[in-house]
Coordinates of C-alpha atoms in Angstrom, one line a residue:
Chain A
M1 CA 61.2 45.4 134.3
I2 CA 64.7 45.4 132.8
G3 CA 65.7 47.9 130.3
V4 CA 62.8 50.4 130.9
G5 CA 63.7 53.9 131.3
K6 CA 67.3 53.3 130.2
A7 CA 69.1 52.7 127.0
K8 CA 67.3 55.3 125.0
Q9 CA 67.1 54.5 121.3
Y10 CA 68.8 56.7 118.7
S11 CA 68.1 56.1 115.1
N12 CA 71.5 57.6 114.2
V13 CA 74.7 57.3 116.0
L14 CA 75.4 61.0 115.5
D15 CA 72.3 61.9 117.6
K16 CA 73.8 60.2 120.6
P17 CA 75.4 62.5 123.1
L18 CA 79.1 62.1 123.2
S19 CA 80.4 60.2 126.2
K20 CA 83.0 61.8 128.4
G21 CA 85.2 59.0 127.8
K22 CA 85.9 58.2 131.4
Q23 CA 84.7 54.5 131.2
E24 CA 87.2 51.8 131.6
V25 CA 87.5 48.1 130.9
S26 CA 90.0 45.7 132.5
L27 CA 93.4 45.7 131.1
S28 CA 93.2 41.9 130.5
A29 CA 90.0 42.4 128.4
F30 CA 92.0 44.6 126.1
A31 CA 95.1 42.3 126.3
F32 CA 92.9 39.3 125.2
L33 CA 91.3 41.2 122.4
F34 CA 94.7 42.5 121.1
S35 CA 96.2 39.1 121.3
E36 CA 93.4 37.8 119.0
L37 CA 94.0 40.7 116.6
V38 CA 97.6 39.7 116.4
Q39 CA 96.9 35.9 116.1
Y40 CA 94.3 36.4 113.5
N41 CA 96.5 38.6 111.4
Q42 CA 99.2 36.0 111.7
T43 CA 97.0 33.5 109.9
Q44 CA 96.6 36.0 107.1
V45 CA 100.2 36.7 106.2
D46 CA 103.4 34.9 105.3
N47 CA 106.0 37.3 106.5
I48 CA 106.7 39.7 109.3
A49 CA 106.6 42.9 107.2
E50 CA 103.2 42.0 106.0
L51 CA 102.0 41.3 109.6
E52 CA 103.2 44.6 110.9
R53 CA 101.6 46.4 107.9
R54 CA 98.3 44.7 108.8
L55 CA 98.5 45.7 112.5
E56 CA 99.5 49.1 111.3
D57 CA 96.3 49.3 109.1
A58 CA 94.2 48.3 112.1
G59 CA 95.9 51.0 114.2
Y60 CA 95.4 53.6 111.5
S61 CA 91.6 53.2 111.5
V62 CA 91.7 53.7 115.3
G63 CA 93.9 56.8 115.0
A64 CA 91.6 58.5 112.5
R65 CA 88.7 58.1 114.8
V66 CA 90.6 59.1 117.9
L67 CA 91.6 62.4 116.2
E68 CA 88.0 63.1 115.3
L69 CA 86.8 62.1 118.7
L70 CA 89.3 64.2 120.6
C71 CA 88.9 67.3 118.5
H72 CA 85.2 67.2 119.1
R73 CA 85.4 66.6 122.8
D74 CA 88.5 68.3 124.0
K75 CA 89.3 71.0 121.6
G76 CA 86.0 72.6 120.6
N77 CA 86.4 71.3 117.0
R78 CA 89.8 72.8 116.5
R79 CA 92.9 70.9 115.5
D80 CA 96.5 71.9 115.4
T81 CA 97.9 73.0 112.1
R82 CA 101.5 73.3 113.2
L83 CA 104.0 70.5 113.4
L84 CA 104.9 70.9 116.9
G85 CA 101.3 71.4 117.9
I86 CA 100.2 68.2 116.4
L87 CA 103.2 66.3 117.8
S88 CA 102.5 67.4 121.4
F89 CA 98.8 66.7 120.8
V90 CA 99.8 63.1 120.0
H91 CA 102.4 62.8 122.7
T92 CA 100.2 64.2 125.4
T93 CA 96.5 64.3 124.7
V94 CA 96.1 61.2 122.6
W95 CA 98.5 59.2 124.8
K96 CA 96.7 60.2 128.0
V97 CA 93.3 59.3 126.6
L98 CA 94.4 56.0 125.2
F99 CA 97.1 54.8 127.6
G100 CA 96.3 56.9 130.7
K101 CA 99.5 59.0 130.8
A102 CA 101.6 61.1 128.4
A103 CA 104.3 59.3 126.5
D104 CA 107.7 59.1 128.1
S105 CA 109.5 61.3 125.6
L106 CA 109.2 63.2 122.4
E107 CA 112.5 63.9 120.5
K108 CA 113.6 65.4 117.4
G109 CA 115.9 63.2 115.2
T110 CA 119.4 64.5 115.2
E111 CA 120.4 63.3 111.8
H112 CA 117.3 64.2 109.8
E113 CA 115.2 67.3 109.9
D114 CA 111.9 65.4 109.2
E115 CA 112.3 62.7 111.9
Y116 CA 110.7 62.7 115.3
M117 CA 110.5 60.0 118.0
I118 CA 108.0 59.1 120.7
S119 CA 109.5 56.7 123.2
E120 CA 107.8 54.6 125.7
K121 CA 109.6 52.5 128.3
E122 CA 106.8 49.9 128.4
L123 CA 104.3 50.3 125.7
L124 CA 100.8 49.0 126.6
V125 CA 100.6 46.7 123.6
N126 CA 104.0 45.3 124.1
R127 CA 103.5 44.6 127.8
F128 CA 102.3 41.0 127.5
I129 CA 104.3 40.2 124.4
S130 CA 107.5 38.4 124.0
I131 CA 108.7 38.0 120.4
P132 CA 109.7 34.5 119.5
K133 CA 113.3 34.2 118.2
D134 CA 112.2 33.3 114.7
M135 CA 110.1 36.4 114.3
G136 CA 113.1 38.7 114.4
T137 CA 112.3 42.3 114.6
F138 CA 108.6 42.0 114.8
N139 CA 107.1 44.6 117.0
C140 CA 103.4 44.7 118.1
G141 CA 104.0 48.5 118.5
A142 CA 103.2 48.6 114.8
F143 CA 99.5 48.9 116.0
V144 CA 100.4 52.0 117.9
A145 CA 102.5 53.3 115.1
G146 CA 99.3 52.9 113.0
I147 CA 97.3 54.9 115.5
V148 CA 99.9 57.7 115.4
R149 CA 99.9 57.6 111.6
G150 CA 96.1 57.7 111.6
V151 CA 96.0 60.8 113.8
L152 CA 98.7 62.6 111.8
D153 CA 97.4 61.7 108.4
S154 CA 93.9 62.7 109.2
A155 CA 95.1 65.9 110.6
G156 CA 96.9 66.8 107.3
F157 CA 100.4 65.6 108.3
P158 CA 101.1 62.6 106.2
A159 CA 104.0 60.6 107.6
V160 CA 105.7 57.2 107.7
V161 CA 105.5 55.9 111.2
T162 CA 107.2 52.8 112.4
A163 CA 107.8 51.1 115.7
H164 CA 111.2 49.9 116.9
F165 CA 112.7 48.2 120.0
V166 CA 115.6 50.1 121.5
P167 CA 117.6 48.2 124.1
I168 CA 118.3 50.0 127.3
E169 CA 121.4 49.2 129.2
G170 CA 120.9 47.4 132.5
Q171 CA 117.3 46.6 131.6
Q172 CA 116.0 43.3 130.4
R173 CA 113.3 44.7 128.2
P174 CA 113.8 47.2 125.5
R175 CA 111.9 50.4 125.1
T176 CA 109.7 51.1 122.2
T177 CA 110.4 54.0 120.0
I178 CA 107.8 55.3 117.5
L179 CA 109.7 56.8 114.6
I180 CA 107.8 59.5 112.7
K181 CA 109.1 60.5 109.4
F182 CA 107.0 63.4 107.9
A183 CA 106.4 63.8 104.2
E184 CA 108.2 66.5 102.3
E185 CA 105.1 68.6 101.8
V186 CA 104.6 68.9 105.6
L187 CA 108.0 70.3 106.1
R188 CA 107.6 72.7 103.1
R189 CA 104.3 73.9 104.5
E190 CA 105.9 74.3 107.9
A191 CA 108.8 76.4 106.5
R192 CA 106.3 78.6 104.6
L193 CA 104.4 79.2 107.7
G194 CA 107.6 80.3 109.4
Chain B
M1 CA 92.5 26.5 155.1
A2 CA 89.1 28.2 155.6
P3 CA 87.3 28.7 152.3
V4 CA 87.6 32.2 151.0
A5 CA 84.5 34.1 150.2
P6 CA 83.9 34.9 146.6
R7 CA 84.6 38.5 145.8
S8 CA 82.2 40.8 144.2
G9 CA 82.6 41.9 140.6
D10 CA 82.9 45.6 141.8
A11 CA 85.7 44.7 144.2
I12 CA 87.6 43.0 141.5
F13 CA 87.1 45.5 138.9
A14 CA 88.4 48.2 141.3
S15 CA 91.5 46.2 142.1
V16 CA 92.7 45.3 138.5
D17 CA 94.6 47.3 136.0
R18 CA 92.2 49.1 133.7
V19 CA 92.4 50.8 130.3
N20 CA 90.3 53.4 128.6
A21 CA 87.1 51.8 127.2
E22 CA 87.5 53.8 124.0
L23 CA 90.8 52.2 123.1
F24 CA 89.0 48.8 123.6
T25 CA 86.0 49.8 121.6
L26 CA 88.0 51.3 118.7
T27 CA 90.4 48.3 118.5
Y28 CA 87.4 46.0 118.5
G29 CA 85.9 48.1 115.7
A30 CA 89.2 47.8 113.8
I31 CA 89.0 44.0 114.1
V32 CA 85.6 43.7 112.8
R33 CA 86.3 46.0 109.9
Q34 CA 89.4 43.9 109.0
L35 CA 87.3 40.7 109.2
L36 CA 84.7 42.3 106.9
T37 CA 87.4 43.2 104.3
D38 CA 89.0 39.9 104.5
L39 CA 86.1 37.5 104.7
E40 CA 83.6 39.6 102.7
E41 CA 80.7 37.3 103.9
V42 CA 78.8 38.7 107.0
E43 CA 78.2 35.0 108.0
E44 CA 81.9 34.2 108.0
V45 CA 82.6 37.3 110.1
N46 CA 80.1 36.1 112.6
K47 CA 81.8 32.7 112.7
Q48 CA 85.3 34.2 113.0
L49 CA 84.3 36.6 115.8
D50 CA 82.7 33.6 117.7
Q51 CA 85.9 31.7 117.2
M52 CA 88.0 34.5 118.5
G53 CA 85.7 34.9 121.5
Y54 CA 86.1 31.1 122.1
N55 CA 89.9 31.4 122.1
I56 CA 89.6 34.3 124.6
G57 CA 87.2 32.4 126.7
I58 CA 89.3 29.3 127.3
R59 CA 92.1 31.5 128.5
L60 CA 90.1 34.1 130.3
V61 CA 88.4 31.6 132.6
D62 CA 91.8 31.0 134.4
E63 CA 92.1 34.7 135.3
F64 CA 88.5 34.7 136.3
L65 CA 88.7 31.8 138.7
A66 CA 92.0 33.0 140.1
K67 CA 90.7 36.4 140.9
S68 CA 87.2 35.8 141.9
N69 CA 87.5 33.0 144.5
V70 CA 84.3 31.5 143.0
S71 CA 84.2 27.9 143.8
S72 CA 82.1 25.3 141.8
C73 CA 78.7 26.5 141.2
V74 CA 75.9 24.1 142.5
D75 CA 73.8 24.5 139.4
F76 CA 73.5 26.3 136.0
K77 CA 71.4 29.1 137.7
E78 CA 74.3 30.1 139.9
T79 CA 76.7 29.8 137.0
A80 CA 74.6 32.3 135.0
E81 CA 74.4 34.7 138.0
V82 CA 78.2 34.5 138.4
I83 CA 78.8 35.3 134.7
A84 CA 76.4 38.3 134.7
K85 CA 77.3 39.8 138.2
V86 CA 81.1 38.9 138.4
G87 CA 82.4 38.0 135.0
F88 CA 80.9 41.0 133.1
K89 CA 81.8 43.5 135.8
M90 CA 85.3 42.2 136.3
F91 CA 86.3 42.4 132.6
L92 CA 84.1 45.0 131.0
G93 CA 83.1 47.1 134.0
V94 CA 79.3 46.5 133.2
T95 CA 76.6 44.7 135.0
A96 CA 74.3 42.2 133.2
S97 CA 71.2 40.6 134.6
V98 CA 69.8 37.2 134.1
T99 CA 66.2 36.5 133.2
N100 CA 63.8 34.3 131.2
W101 CA 64.6 31.0 132.8
D102 CA 62.8 28.0 131.3
A103 CA 61.1 25.5 133.4
D104 CA 64.0 23.1 133.9
G105 CA 66.6 25.7 134.5
T106 CA 68.8 24.9 131.5
C107 CA 68.1 28.0 129.4
C108 CA 68.2 31.6 130.4
S109 CA 68.9 35.1 129.0
I110 CA 71.8 37.4 130.0
V111 CA 70.7 40.9 129.4
L112 CA 73.2 43.8 128.8
E113 CA 72.1 47.4 128.8
D114 CA 75.6 48.8 128.7
N115 CA 77.9 47.3 126.2
P116 CA 81.4 49.0 125.7
L117 CA 81.9 47.2 122.4
V118 CA 79.4 49.2 120.6
D119 CA 80.1 52.8 121.3
F120 CA 80.4 54.8 118.1
V121 CA 78.9 52.0 116.1
E122 CA 76.1 51.9 113.6
L123 CA 75.5 49.0 111.3
P124 CA 75.4 50.0 107.7
D125 CA 72.8 48.5 105.4
N126 CA 75.0 46.0 103.8
C127 CA 75.9 44.5 107.3
Q128 CA 72.5 43.9 108.7
G129 CA 73.2 40.2 109.2
L130 CA 76.3 40.9 111.3
Y131 CA 76.1 40.0 115.0
Y132 CA 78.7 42.8 115.9
C133 CA 79.2 41.6 119.4
N134 CA 79.4 37.9 118.5
I135 CA 82.8 37.7 120.2
L136 CA 81.0 37.9 123.6
S137 CA 79.0 34.8 122.9
G138 CA 82.2 33.1 122.0
V139 CA 83.8 34.1 125.2
I140 CA 81.1 32.8 127.4
R141 CA 80.9 29.5 125.4
G142 CA 84.6 28.9 125.6
A143 CA 84.9 29.9 129.3
L144 CA 82.0 27.6 130.3
E145 CA 83.5 24.7 128.2
M146 CA 86.5 24.9 130.4
V147 CA 84.3 24.3 133.5
S148 CA 82.7 21.3 131.8
M149 CA 79.6 23.0 130.5
K150 CA 78.6 22.7 126.9
T151 CA 76.4 25.5 126.0
E152 CA 74.7 27.0 122.9
I153 CA 74.5 30.8 122.7
T154 CA 72.3 32.9 120.5
W155 CA 71.5 36.6 120.3
A156 CA 67.9 37.3 121.1
R157 CA 68.2 41.1 121.1
D158 CA 70.7 43.5 119.8
M159 CA 70.5 47.3 120.2
L160 CA 72.4 47.7 116.9
R161 CA 69.5 46.1 115.2
G162 CA 67.0 48.4 116.9
D163 CA 66.2 46.4 120.0
D164 CA 66.1 47.9 123.5
A165 CA 68.9 45.9 125.0
F166 CA 71.4 43.2 124.3
E167 CA 70.2 39.8 125.2
L168 CA 72.2 36.6 124.9
Q169 CA 70.3 33.4 125.2
V170 CA 72.4 30.7 126.9
K171 CA 71.3 27.1 126.7
L172 CA 73.0 24.3 128.6
I173 CA 73.4 21.4 126.3
K174 CA 75.3 19.0 128.4
Q175 CA 77.3 19.0 131.6
V176 CA 80.4 16.9 131.0
P177 CA 81.3 15.1 134.3
E178 CA 84.7 15.8 135.4
E179 CA 86.9 12.8 135.0
Y180 CA 89.0 11.4 137.6
P181 CA 92.0 11.2 137.8
Y182 CA 92.5 14.6 136.4
K183 CA 95.0 14.7 133.7
D184 CA 97.1 17.2 135.8
D185 CA 97.8 14.6 138.3
E186 CA 99.3 12.0 136.1

């Protein structure tokens, strides 16, 4: 008989044991789903900025959950309280879990103290996307920017996070840079902690 | 050329690029939440999820046919088996089973025990009418329509509503005969 002995019932989702997170689905399944997310949001907006904002919102709710999940599973319910700690957590741990590898690079902005950048040569969500000319600077990476903002914000590091294309010389496709600009209070706290 | 044997769902799943299921799950959750906020009515959300699934289904079937080497199914029974054994495995990495055939072989149930869409999900009281996984029924409907089968799909069991498995009832409404000459050849 199907279903017997398996699929135990839990009245509450919190009673369920936490999965190890090693399960996978096909990349196309994700790509199809993501494409529907973008297309649906496109019907709800009348400009590019609004579309990016909505994608970022969707990402934000993913990020907030990812932080909670990973802190439970990988870090024994501890989370980083220092700026560099949380940044490397995003760049390494979060990226590895979500995209299967650490991000290509994490850099500090040279002009502003409060800016950091995570760069990725081929961001997962941009892999199957080509932006039509009339959509200008639109970047689906806004979704990933939202995830980053969700993680940082929920960890107590409010920031403005945006995604940008940066052309690479000799390459047809630009890389994606996620620009993180921390709120003033974060830097003040960081300075106080020394 | 000799006909190529259809590939098993496991073999295909092992050979395609994959992503972490949690990214998929959480992204789907974000979509459902956006729809709930935008549309407010649970019924409307069900409809929109089904529509999104349909859009996916009509595109996904191409990849499915290209990668699986499945040729035309002889009857609806075989079709259902292929969806459950190959389709679900290839895209979601889970196996489904087919049961509850009616006497004339036009209606059956696809039963899922593992469903990557619903990890971390609990339906709140004000969303009890929501078919959280309604996108799946849309996908199947869309994909089958592309291979000339009109179907009607309903949820018979849903673990989020306290049942012991996910069960999709698939009813074949009409098999549209393929027309010749095909439009492609014109």
